[in-house]
Amino acid sequence: ELLREEVLQMQTVNFKKYADIIVNLQMKNDFYWLIKHFDDQTLDHIRSKFDRERLIPSMTVFGVSMGALIGLPPSLVEIYGSDIKKVYRANGVPVYLGLVLTNLSAFLHLLLMSVILFFAAPLVFAAALPGHPGVYFGGLAVFTAASLSVASIVGLAVKDQGKTSMISILIFLPSILLSGIMFPAGMLPGALEMAGKLFPASWGYLLMAEDTLRFEYLWPLLLIFGLADCVCAVLAAGKRE
């Protein structure tokens, strides 16, 4: 009973520790039905706690990733793959302005969507609000900027509208499936878990799910943002020709 109370009072979900506790009980206790009762009740409590606390970050990561990776690239292809670029040149407008304005517009729209999710999820899904909204929205801003930077590479590098959509989906799907928002990333094979770390969604989810702005989750997003911006600068420079 004391062990069960300890597990129920855990503030963070540690599935490995929970699994070790159950295995030890099963090995040392002959009363399997007691173990099964402990297992079912505790797992239901942990799953409920995990779902309520992680629902808002999960929904936000999904929405931002979809809006950035699937929504932004076609807009950039339309600008730089059509006569709009010639209009920019004829009027002396910097070619990179289309990239900047499109990203700014997408950033504000995704931020608005995230704010709506933040306030609607507790009412509709009984989700738990993040403990520190300032930290949450700070992490959200960094994650959104990094996602848009990656999406901009696709929009600038690919010239065909059809190929753009296909490549965007090919990046979006593993980004979501390996991010940990659908199931704990620790359940994945090591290679797939590492592959998931290449996408902003994994780090954005970890960052927004915490009550503090942890640098170990922040710096990968800043690195992705910086590298993607450098690539975008090179691609945008090529659009001047």
Short mmCIF file of N, CA and C in Angstrom, two decimals, residues 60-237:
data_model
loop_
_atom_site.label_atom_id
_atom_site.label_comp_id
_atom_site.label_asym_id
_atom_site.label_seq_id
_atom_site.Cartn_x
_atom_site.Cartn_y
_atom_site.Cartn_z
N THR A 60 -0.60 21.26 -29.55
CA THR A 60 0.08 22.43 -30.09
C THR A 60 1.22 22.02 -31.02
N VAL A 61 2.00 21.03 -30.62
CA VAL A 61 3.09 20.55 -31.48
C VAL A 61 2.54 20.03 -32.81
N PHE A 62 1.45 19.29 -32.74
CA PHE A 62 0.84 18.77 -33.97
C PHE A 62 0.36 19.91 -34.87
N GLY A 63 -0.35 20.88 -34.29
CA GLY A 63 -0.89 21.98 -35.08
C GLY A 63 0.19 22.86 -35.67
N VAL A 64 1.19 23.21 -34.87
CA VAL A 64 2.27 24.06 -35.37
C VAL A 64 3.08 23.35 -36.45
N SER A 65 3.37 22.08 -36.24
CA SER A 65 4.14 21.31 -37.23
C SER A 65 3.38 21.22 -38.55
N MET A 66 2.10 20.95 -38.47
CA MET A 66 1.30 20.86 -39.70
C MET A 66 1.22 22.22 -40.40
N GLY A 67 0.94 23.27 -39.64
CA GLY A 67 0.82 24.59 -40.24
C GLY A 67 2.11 25.06 -40.87
N ALA A 68 3.24 24.76 -40.21
CA ALA A 68 4.53 25.21 -40.73
C ALA A 68 4.99 24.35 -41.90
N LEU A 69 5.07 23.03 -41.69
CA LEU A 69 5.68 22.15 -42.69
C LEU A 69 4.80 21.93 -43.92
N ILE A 70 3.50 21.96 -43.74
CA ILE A 70 2.60 21.72 -44.87
C ILE A 70 2.01 23.02 -45.41
N GLY A 71 1.79 24.01 -44.55
CA GLY A 71 1.15 25.24 -44.98
C GLY A 71 2.07 26.27 -45.58
N LEU A 72 3.30 26.40 -45.05
CA LEU A 72 4.20 27.47 -45.51
C LEU A 72 4.87 27.22 -46.86
N PRO A 73 5.45 26.05 -47.13
CA PRO A 73 6.19 25.86 -48.38
C PRO A 73 5.43 26.20 -49.67
N PRO A 74 4.14 25.80 -49.82
CA PRO A 74 3.44 26.17 -51.05
C PRO A 74 3.35 27.69 -51.26
N SER A 75 3.23 28.44 -50.17
CA SER A 75 3.16 29.90 -50.29
C SER A 75 4.48 30.46 -50.83
N LEU A 76 5.59 29.92 -50.37
CA LEU A 76 6.89 30.38 -50.85
C LEU A 76 7.13 29.98 -52.30
N VAL A 77 6.69 28.79 -52.67
CA VAL A 77 6.81 28.36 -54.07
C VAL A 77 5.99 29.27 -54.97
N GLU A 78 4.83 29.66 -54.50
CA GLU A 78 3.98 30.56 -55.29
C GLU A 78 4.64 31.92 -55.50
N ILE A 79 5.37 32.38 -54.50
CA ILE A 79 6.03 33.69 -54.61
C ILE A 79 7.25 33.61 -55.51
N TYR A 80 8.13 32.64 -55.23
CA TYR A 80 9.41 32.59 -55.92
C TYR A 80 9.40 31.74 -57.19
N GLY A 81 8.30 31.07 -57.44
CA GLY A 81 8.20 30.28 -58.66
C GLY A 81 7.26 30.88 -59.69
N SER A 82 6.85 32.13 -59.47
CA SER A 82 5.91 32.76 -60.39
C SER A 82 6.38 34.18 -60.73
N ASP A 83 5.50 34.95 -61.34
CA ASP A 83 5.85 36.31 -61.74
C ASP A 83 5.89 37.28 -60.57
N ILE A 84 5.51 36.85 -59.39
CA ILE A 84 5.55 37.73 -58.22
C ILE A 84 6.98 38.18 -57.96
N LYS A 85 7.93 37.28 -58.18
CA LYS A 85 9.34 37.63 -57.99
C LYS A 85 9.76 38.73 -58.95
N LYS A 86 9.24 38.68 -60.19
CA LYS A 86 9.57 39.72 -61.17
C LYS A 86 8.99 41.07 -60.77
N VAL A 87 7.81 41.03 -60.16
CA VAL A 87 7.20 42.28 -59.68
C VAL A 87 8.05 42.88 -58.57
N TYR A 88 8.58 42.04 -57.70
CA TYR A 88 9.48 42.51 -56.65
C TYR A 88 10.67 43.25 -57.27
N ARG A 89 11.28 42.62 -58.26
CA ARG A 89 12.45 43.20 -58.90
C ARG A 89 12.11 44.53 -59.57
N ALA A 90 11.01 44.55 -60.30
CA ALA A 90 10.64 45.74 -61.05
C ALA A 90 10.40 46.94 -60.15
N ASN A 91 9.94 46.70 -58.93
CA ASN A 91 9.64 47.79 -58.01
C ASN A 91 10.74 48.02 -56.98
N GLY A 92 11.85 47.34 -57.17
CA GLY A 92 12.98 47.55 -56.28
C GLY A 92 12.80 46.97 -54.88
N VAL A 93 11.91 46.00 -54.75
CA VAL A 93 11.66 45.37 -53.45
C VAL A 93 12.68 44.25 -53.25
N PRO A 94 13.33 44.17 -52.10
CA PRO A 94 14.27 43.07 -51.86
C PRO A 94 13.60 41.71 -52.02
N VAL A 95 14.28 40.80 -52.66
CA VAL A 95 13.70 39.49 -52.94
C VAL A 95 13.39 38.73 -51.64
N TYR A 96 14.20 38.94 -50.63
CA TYR A 96 14.00 38.21 -49.38
C TYR A 96 12.78 38.69 -48.60
N LEU A 97 12.20 39.83 -49.01
CA LEU A 97 11.07 40.37 -48.26
C LEU A 97 9.88 39.40 -48.27
N GLY A 98 9.67 38.71 -49.38
CA GLY A 98 8.58 37.73 -49.44
C GLY A 98 8.75 36.63 -48.42
N LEU A 99 9.98 36.18 -48.26
CA LEU A 99 10.28 35.15 -47.27
C LEU A 99 10.01 35.66 -45.85
N VAL A 100 10.46 36.86 -45.57
CA VAL A 100 10.30 37.43 -44.22
C VAL A 100 8.83 37.64 -43.88
N LEU A 101 8.10 38.26 -44.80
CA LEU A 101 6.69 38.57 -44.53
C LEU A 101 5.84 37.30 -44.43
N THR A 102 6.15 36.31 -45.27
CA THR A 102 5.40 35.05 -45.21
C THR A 102 5.64 34.34 -43.89
N ASN A 103 6.88 34.33 -43.43
CA ASN A 103 7.20 33.70 -42.15
C ASN A 103 6.56 34.46 -40.99
N LEU A 104 6.58 35.78 -41.06
CA LEU A 104 5.97 36.57 -39.99
C LEU A 104 4.48 36.32 -39.91
N SER A 105 3.82 36.29 -41.06
CA SER A 105 2.38 36.02 -41.09
C SER A 105 2.07 34.63 -40.54
N ALA A 106 2.85 33.63 -40.97
CA ALA A 106 2.63 32.27 -40.49
C ALA A 106 2.88 32.17 -38.99
N PHE A 107 3.91 32.86 -38.51
CA PHE A 107 4.23 32.83 -37.08
C PHE A 107 3.06 33.37 -36.26
N LEU A 108 2.50 34.50 -36.67
CA LEU A 108 1.39 35.10 -35.93
C LEU A 108 0.15 34.22 -35.98
N HIS A 109 -0.13 33.61 -37.13
CA HIS A 109 -1.30 32.74 -37.25
C HIS A 109 -1.15 31.49 -36.37
N LEU A 110 0.03 30.90 -36.38
CA LEU A 110 0.27 29.71 -35.56
C LEU A 110 0.24 30.04 -34.07
N LEU A 111 0.73 31.22 -33.73
CA LEU A 111 0.67 31.64 -32.33
C LEU A 111 -0.77 31.84 -31.89
N LEU A 112 -1.59 32.44 -32.75
CA LEU A 112 -3.01 32.62 -32.44
C LEU A 112 -3.71 31.28 -32.28
N MET A 113 -3.40 30.34 -33.18
CA MET A 113 -3.98 29.00 -33.06
C MET A 113 -3.60 28.35 -31.73
N SER A 114 -2.35 28.53 -31.33
CA SER A 114 -1.87 27.94 -30.09
C SER A 114 -2.53 28.56 -28.86
N VAL A 115 -2.79 29.85 -28.92
CA VAL A 115 -3.47 30.52 -27.82
C VAL A 115 -4.91 29.99 -27.70
N ILE A 116 -5.56 29.79 -28.82
CA ILE A 116 -6.93 29.24 -28.80
C ILE A 116 -6.92 27.84 -28.20
N LEU A 117 -5.95 27.00 -28.60
CA LEU A 117 -5.84 25.66 -28.02
C LEU A 117 -5.57 25.72 -26.52
N PHE A 118 -4.75 26.66 -26.12
CA PHE A 118 -4.37 26.79 -24.71
C PHE A 118 -5.60 27.02 -23.83
N PHE A 119 -6.52 27.86 -24.30
CA PHE A 119 -7.69 28.18 -23.48
C PHE A 119 -8.87 27.24 -23.73
N ALA A 120 -8.93 26.64 -24.92
CA ALA A 120 -10.07 25.78 -25.25
C ALA A 120 -9.90 24.36 -24.72
N ALA A 121 -8.67 23.84 -24.71
CA ALA A 121 -8.45 22.45 -24.32
C ALA A 121 -8.93 22.12 -22.91
N PRO A 122 -8.71 23.00 -21.89
CA PRO A 122 -9.24 22.68 -20.56
C PRO A 122 -10.76 22.60 -20.52
N LEU A 123 -11.43 23.41 -21.34
CA LEU A 123 -12.89 23.42 -21.35
C LEU A 123 -13.46 22.23 -22.12
N VAL A 124 -12.82 21.88 -23.23
CA VAL A 124 -13.36 20.84 -24.11
C VAL A 124 -12.86 19.45 -23.72
N PHE A 125 -11.58 19.34 -23.36
CA PHE A 125 -10.98 18.03 -23.11
C PHE A 125 -10.55 17.83 -21.66
N ALA A 126 -10.85 18.77 -20.77
CA ALA A 126 -10.43 18.69 -19.37
C ALA A 126 -8.92 18.58 -19.23
N ALA A 127 -8.19 19.22 -20.13
CA ALA A 127 -6.73 19.20 -20.09
C ALA A 127 -6.22 20.10 -18.97
N ALA A 128 -5.07 19.76 -18.44
CA ALA A 128 -4.45 20.56 -17.38
C ALA A 128 -3.61 21.67 -18.01
N LEU A 129 -3.76 22.89 -17.50
CA LEU A 129 -2.98 24.00 -18.01
C LEU A 129 -1.52 23.87 -17.58
N PRO A 130 -0.58 24.30 -18.41
CA PRO A 130 0.83 24.30 -17.99
C PRO A 130 1.02 25.13 -16.73
N GLY A 131 1.93 24.68 -15.87
CA GLY A 131 2.13 25.35 -14.59
C GLY A 131 2.66 26.77 -14.71
N HIS A 132 3.48 27.03 -15.73
CA HIS A 132 4.07 28.35 -15.93
C HIS A 132 3.82 28.80 -17.37
N PRO A 133 2.73 29.52 -17.62
CA PRO A 133 2.38 29.95 -18.98
C PRO A 133 3.49 30.74 -19.68
N GLY A 134 4.23 31.56 -18.93
CA GLY A 134 5.30 32.33 -19.54
C GLY A 134 6.37 31.44 -20.14
N VAL A 135 6.77 30.41 -19.40
CA VAL A 135 7.75 29.45 -19.90
C VAL A 135 7.19 28.68 -21.09
N TYR A 136 5.92 28.31 -20.99
CA TYR A 136 5.27 27.56 -22.06
C TYR A 136 5.27 28.35 -23.37
N PHE A 137 4.83 29.60 -23.32
CA PHE A 137 4.75 30.39 -24.54
C PHE A 137 6.13 30.82 -25.04
N GLY A 138 7.10 30.94 -24.14
CA GLY A 138 8.47 31.19 -24.58
C GLY A 138 9.00 30.02 -25.39
N GLY A 139 8.79 28.80 -24.87
CA GLY A 139 9.18 27.62 -25.62
C GLY A 139 8.42 27.47 -26.92
N LEU A 140 7.14 27.83 -26.89
CA LEU A 140 6.32 27.77 -28.10
C LEU A 140 6.87 28.69 -29.18
N ALA A 141 7.28 29.90 -28.81
CA ALA A 141 7.80 30.86 -29.79
C ALA A 141 9.06 30.32 -30.46
N VAL A 142 9.96 29.75 -29.66
CA VAL A 142 11.21 29.20 -30.22
C VAL A 142 10.91 28.01 -31.12
N PHE A 143 10.03 27.13 -30.67
CA PHE A 143 9.67 25.95 -31.46
C PHE A 143 9.01 26.35 -32.79
N THR A 144 8.12 27.33 -32.74
CA THR A 144 7.44 27.78 -33.96
C THR A 144 8.44 28.38 -34.94
N ALA A 145 9.35 29.20 -34.44
CA ALA A 145 10.35 29.82 -35.31
C ALA A 145 11.24 28.75 -35.96
N ALA A 146 11.64 27.75 -35.19
CA ALA A 146 12.48 26.68 -35.75
C ALA A 146 11.73 25.88 -36.81
N SER A 147 10.46 25.58 -36.55
CA SER A 147 9.65 24.82 -37.52
C SER A 147 9.47 25.59 -38.81
N LEU A 148 9.21 26.88 -38.71
CA LEU A 148 9.05 27.71 -39.91
C LEU A 148 10.34 27.82 -40.70
N SER A 149 11.46 27.85 -40.01
CA SER A 149 12.75 27.92 -40.70
C SER A 149 12.99 26.66 -41.53
N VAL A 150 12.69 25.50 -40.94
CA VAL A 150 12.83 24.25 -41.68
C VAL A 150 11.88 24.20 -42.86
N ALA A 151 10.64 24.65 -42.65
CA ALA A 151 9.66 24.67 -43.73
C ALA A 151 10.09 25.61 -44.85
N SER A 152 10.76 26.70 -44.50
CA SER A 152 11.20 27.67 -45.50
C SER A 152 12.23 27.06 -46.45
N ILE A 153 13.06 26.16 -45.92
CA ILE A 153 14.04 25.49 -46.79
C ILE A 153 13.33 24.73 -47.89
N VAL A 154 12.27 24.01 -47.53
CA VAL A 154 11.51 23.26 -48.52
C VAL A 154 10.89 24.20 -49.55
N GLY A 155 10.29 25.30 -49.07
CA GLY A 155 9.64 26.24 -49.97
C GLY A 155 10.59 26.93 -50.92
N LEU A 156 11.83 27.15 -50.49
CA LEU A 156 12.81 27.83 -51.34
C LEU A 156 13.57 26.86 -52.25
N ALA A 157 13.75 25.64 -51.80
CA ALA A 157 14.57 24.68 -52.55
C ALA A 157 13.79 23.96 -53.64
N VAL A 158 12.51 23.75 -53.42
CA VAL A 158 11.69 23.01 -54.39
C VAL A 158 10.87 23.99 -55.22
N LYS A 159 10.89 23.79 -56.52
CA LYS A 159 10.22 24.74 -57.43
C LYS A 159 8.85 24.27 -57.88
N ASP A 160 8.61 22.98 -57.82
CA ASP A 160 7.34 22.43 -58.28
C ASP A 160 6.35 22.32 -57.13
N GLN A 161 5.13 22.81 -57.36
CA GLN A 161 4.11 22.81 -56.31
C GLN A 161 3.76 21.41 -55.83
N GLY A 162 3.63 20.47 -56.78
CA GLY A 162 3.28 19.10 -56.42
C GLY A 162 4.37 18.43 -55.61
N LYS A 163 5.61 18.61 -56.01
CA LYS A 163 6.73 18.02 -55.26
C LYS A 163 6.85 18.64 -53.88
N THR A 164 6.53 19.93 -53.79
CA THR A 164 6.61 20.61 -52.50
C THR A 164 5.68 19.96 -51.49
N SER A 165 4.46 19.70 -51.88
CA SER A 165 3.49 19.08 -50.97
C SER A 165 3.95 17.69 -50.56
N MET A 166 4.49 16.93 -51.51
CA MET A 166 4.94 15.57 -51.20
C MET A 166 6.11 15.58 -50.21
N ILE A 167 7.09 16.44 -50.46
CA ILE A 167 8.25 16.52 -49.58
C ILE A 167 7.84 17.03 -48.20
N SER A 168 6.92 17.99 -48.16
CA SER A 168 6.45 18.51 -46.87
C SER A 168 5.81 17.42 -46.03
N ILE A 169 5.02 16.57 -46.66
CA ILE A 169 4.37 15.47 -45.93
C ILE A 169 5.40 14.45 -45.48
N LEU A 170 6.41 14.20 -46.31
CA LEU A 170 7.45 13.24 -45.95
C LEU A 170 8.27 13.72 -44.75
N ILE A 171 8.36 15.01 -44.56
CA ILE A 171 9.04 15.55 -43.38
C ILE A 171 8.09 15.61 -42.19
N PHE A 172 6.83 15.95 -42.45
CA PHE A 172 5.85 16.11 -41.38
C PHE A 172 5.56 14.80 -40.66
N LEU A 173 5.37 13.72 -41.41
CA LEU A 173 4.96 12.45 -40.81
C LEU A 173 5.99 11.90 -39.81
N PRO A 174 7.26 11.74 -40.20
CA PRO A 174 8.21 11.25 -39.18
C PRO A 174 8.42 12.26 -38.05
N SER A 175 8.27 13.54 -38.36
CA SER A 175 8.40 14.57 -37.33
C SER A 175 7.39 14.35 -36.22
N ILE A 176 6.16 14.01 -36.58
CA ILE A 176 5.10 13.78 -35.59
C ILE A 176 5.21 12.40 -34.95
N LEU A 177 5.43 11.38 -35.77
CA LEU A 177 5.44 10.01 -35.26
C LEU A 177 6.60 9.76 -34.30
N LEU A 178 7.71 10.46 -34.49
CA LEU A 178 8.89 10.23 -33.65
C LEU A 178 9.06 11.28 -32.56
N SER A 179 8.09 12.18 -32.43
CA SER A 179 8.26 13.31 -31.51
C SER A 179 7.93 12.96 -30.06
N GLY A 180 7.12 11.93 -29.86
CA GLY A 180 6.72 11.56 -28.51
C GLY A 180 5.34 12.06 -28.12
N ILE A 181 4.62 12.71 -29.03
CA ILE A 181 3.31 13.24 -28.66
C ILE A 181 2.22 12.16 -28.73
N MET A 182 2.47 11.07 -29.45
CA MET A 182 1.48 10.01 -29.57
C MET A 182 1.76 8.86 -28.60
N PHE A 183 3.03 8.62 -28.34
CA PHE A 183 3.47 7.63 -27.37
C PHE A 183 4.86 8.04 -26.92
N PRO A 184 5.29 7.62 -25.72
CA PRO A 184 6.61 8.05 -25.22
C PRO A 184 7.72 7.68 -26.19
N ALA A 185 8.59 8.65 -26.49
CA ALA A 185 9.68 8.39 -27.42
C ALA A 185 10.63 7.31 -26.91
N GLY A 186 10.66 7.11 -25.58
CA GLY A 186 11.51 6.08 -25.02
C GLY A 186 11.10 4.67 -25.41
N MET A 187 9.88 4.50 -25.93
CA MET A 187 9.42 3.19 -26.37
C MET A 187 9.96 2.83 -27.76
N LEU A 188 10.52 3.81 -28.46
CA LEU A 188 11.04 3.59 -29.81
C LEU A 188 12.40 2.91 -29.76
N PRO A 189 12.78 2.19 -30.83
CA PRO A 189 14.16 1.71 -30.91
C PRO A 189 15.14 2.88 -30.88
N GLY A 190 16.33 2.62 -30.41
CA GLY A 190 17.31 3.69 -30.23
C GLY A 190 17.55 4.52 -31.48
N ALA A 191 17.63 3.85 -32.65
CA ALA A 191 17.90 4.56 -33.90
C ALA A 191 16.77 5.51 -34.25
N LEU A 192 15.52 5.06 -34.07
CA LEU A 192 14.38 5.91 -34.38
C LEU A 192 14.25 7.05 -33.38
N GLU A 193 14.57 6.77 -32.12
CA GLU A 193 14.53 7.84 -31.12
C GLU A 193 15.53 8.93 -31.46
N MET A 194 16.72 8.54 -31.89
CA MET A 194 17.74 9.52 -32.29
C MET A 194 17.31 10.27 -33.54
N ALA A 195 16.68 9.56 -34.48
CA ALA A 195 16.21 10.21 -35.71
C ALA A 195 15.16 11.27 -35.38
N GLY A 196 14.32 11.00 -34.38
CA GLY A 196 13.31 11.97 -34.00
C GLY A 196 13.90 13.26 -33.48
N LYS A 197 15.12 13.19 -32.92
CA LYS A 197 15.76 14.38 -32.38
C LYS A 197 16.22 15.34 -33.48
N LEU A 198 16.18 14.90 -34.73
CA LEU A 198 16.56 15.79 -35.83
C LEU A 198 15.47 16.78 -36.19
N PHE A 199 14.26 16.56 -35.68
CA PHE A 199 13.12 17.41 -36.00
C PHE A 199 12.79 18.35 -34.84
N PRO A 200 12.34 19.55 -35.15
CA PRO A 200 11.98 20.50 -34.07
C PRO A 200 10.87 20.00 -33.16
N ALA A 201 9.96 19.17 -33.70
CA ALA A 201 8.80 18.74 -32.92
C ALA A 201 9.20 18.02 -31.63
N SER A 202 10.23 17.18 -31.70
CA SER A 202 10.66 16.43 -30.51
C SER A 202 11.12 17.37 -29.41
N TRP A 203 11.96 18.33 -29.75
CA TRP A 203 12.49 19.26 -28.76
C TRP A 203 11.43 20.25 -28.31
N GLY A 204 10.57 20.67 -29.23
CA GLY A 204 9.49 21.59 -28.86
C GLY A 204 8.54 20.96 -27.86
N TYR A 205 8.23 19.68 -28.04
CA TYR A 205 7.34 18.99 -27.12
C TYR A 205 7.98 18.88 -25.73
N LEU A 206 9.24 18.49 -25.69
CA LEU A 206 9.94 18.38 -24.41
C LEU A 206 10.03 19.73 -23.71
N LEU A 207 10.28 20.77 -24.48
CA LEU A 207 10.44 22.11 -23.92
C LEU A 207 9.13 22.63 -23.34
N MET A 208 8.04 22.46 -24.07
CA MET A 208 6.75 23.00 -23.62
C MET A 208 6.11 22.14 -22.52
N ALA A 209 6.53 20.89 -22.41
CA ALA A 209 5.94 20.01 -21.39
C ALA A 209 6.57 20.22 -20.01
N GLU A 210 7.65 20.99 -19.95
CA GLU A 210 8.33 21.23 -18.68
C GLU A 210 7.81 22.51 -18.03
N ASP A 211 7.99 22.60 -16.71
CA ASP A 211 7.59 23.79 -15.98
C ASP A 211 8.69 24.85 -15.95
N THR A 212 9.88 24.47 -16.39
CA THR A 212 11.00 25.42 -16.45
C THR A 212 11.59 25.40 -17.85
N LEU A 213 12.22 26.49 -18.25
CA LEU A 213 12.83 26.59 -19.57
C LEU A 213 14.20 25.92 -19.50
N ARG A 214 14.25 24.65 -19.84
CA ARG A 214 15.48 23.87 -19.69
C ARG A 214 16.36 24.04 -20.91
N PHE A 215 17.60 24.45 -20.67
CA PHE A 215 18.52 24.75 -21.76
C PHE A 215 18.84 23.52 -22.58
N GLU A 216 18.81 22.34 -21.96
CA GLU A 216 19.13 21.11 -22.70
C GLU A 216 18.10 20.82 -23.79
N TYR A 217 16.89 21.36 -23.65
CA TYR A 217 15.89 21.23 -24.70
C TYR A 217 15.84 22.47 -25.59
N LEU A 218 16.34 23.59 -25.09
CA LEU A 218 16.28 24.84 -25.83
C LEU A 218 17.37 24.94 -26.90
N TRP A 219 18.60 24.55 -26.54
CA TRP A 219 19.69 24.78 -27.48
C TRP A 219 19.56 23.99 -28.79
N PRO A 220 19.00 22.76 -28.80
CA PRO A 220 18.81 22.09 -30.10
C PRO A 220 17.88 22.86 -31.02
N LEU A 221 16.83 23.47 -30.46
CA LEU A 221 15.92 24.27 -31.28
C LEU A 221 16.63 25.51 -31.83
N LEU A 222 17.44 26.14 -30.98
CA LEU A 222 18.20 27.31 -31.45
C LEU A 222 19.19 26.92 -32.53
N LEU A 223 19.80 25.74 -32.38
CA LEU A 223 20.74 25.26 -33.40
C LEU A 223 20.03 24.98 -34.72
N ILE A 224 18.88 24.30 -34.65
CA ILE A 224 18.10 24.03 -35.86
C ILE A 224 17.68 25.33 -36.52
N PHE A 225 17.24 26.29 -35.70
CA PHE A 225 16.81 27.60 -36.23
C PHE A 225 17.98 28.31 -36.92
N GLY A 226 19.16 28.32 -36.29
CA GLY A 226 20.31 29.00 -36.87
C GLY A 226 20.78 28.36 -38.15
N LEU A 227 20.88 27.02 -38.16
CA LEU A 227 21.32 26.32 -39.37
C LEU A 227 20.33 26.49 -40.51
N ALA A 228 19.04 26.38 -40.19
CA ALA A 228 18.01 26.54 -41.22
C ALA A 228 18.01 27.96 -41.79
N ASP A 229 18.24 28.95 -40.94
CA ASP A 229 18.30 30.34 -41.41
C ASP A 229 19.47 30.55 -42.35
N CYS A 230 20.60 29.93 -42.05
CA CYS A 230 21.77 30.04 -42.94
C CYS A 230 21.47 29.44 -44.31
N VAL A 231 20.83 28.27 -44.31
CA VAL A 231 20.46 27.64 -45.59
C VAL A 231 19.47 28.51 -46.34
N CYS A 232 18.49 29.08 -45.63
CA CYS A 232 17.50 29.96 -46.27
C CYS A 232 18.16 31.20 -46.87
N ALA A 233 19.16 31.75 -46.20
CA ALA A 233 19.86 32.93 -46.71
C ALA A 233 20.55 32.60 -48.03
N VAL A 234 21.18 31.42 -48.09
CA VAL A 234 21.86 31.00 -49.33
C VAL A 234 20.84 30.79 -50.45
N LEU A 235 19.72 30.12 -50.12
CA LEU A 235 18.70 29.87 -51.14
C LEU A 235 18.04 31.16 -51.61
N ALA A 236 17.79 32.07 -50.68
CA ALA A 236 17.17 33.36 -51.03
C ALA A 236 18.09 34.19 -51.90
N ALA A 237 19.40 34.12 -51.61
CA ALA A 237 20.37 34.85 -52.45
C ALA A 237 20.34 34.34 -53.88
#
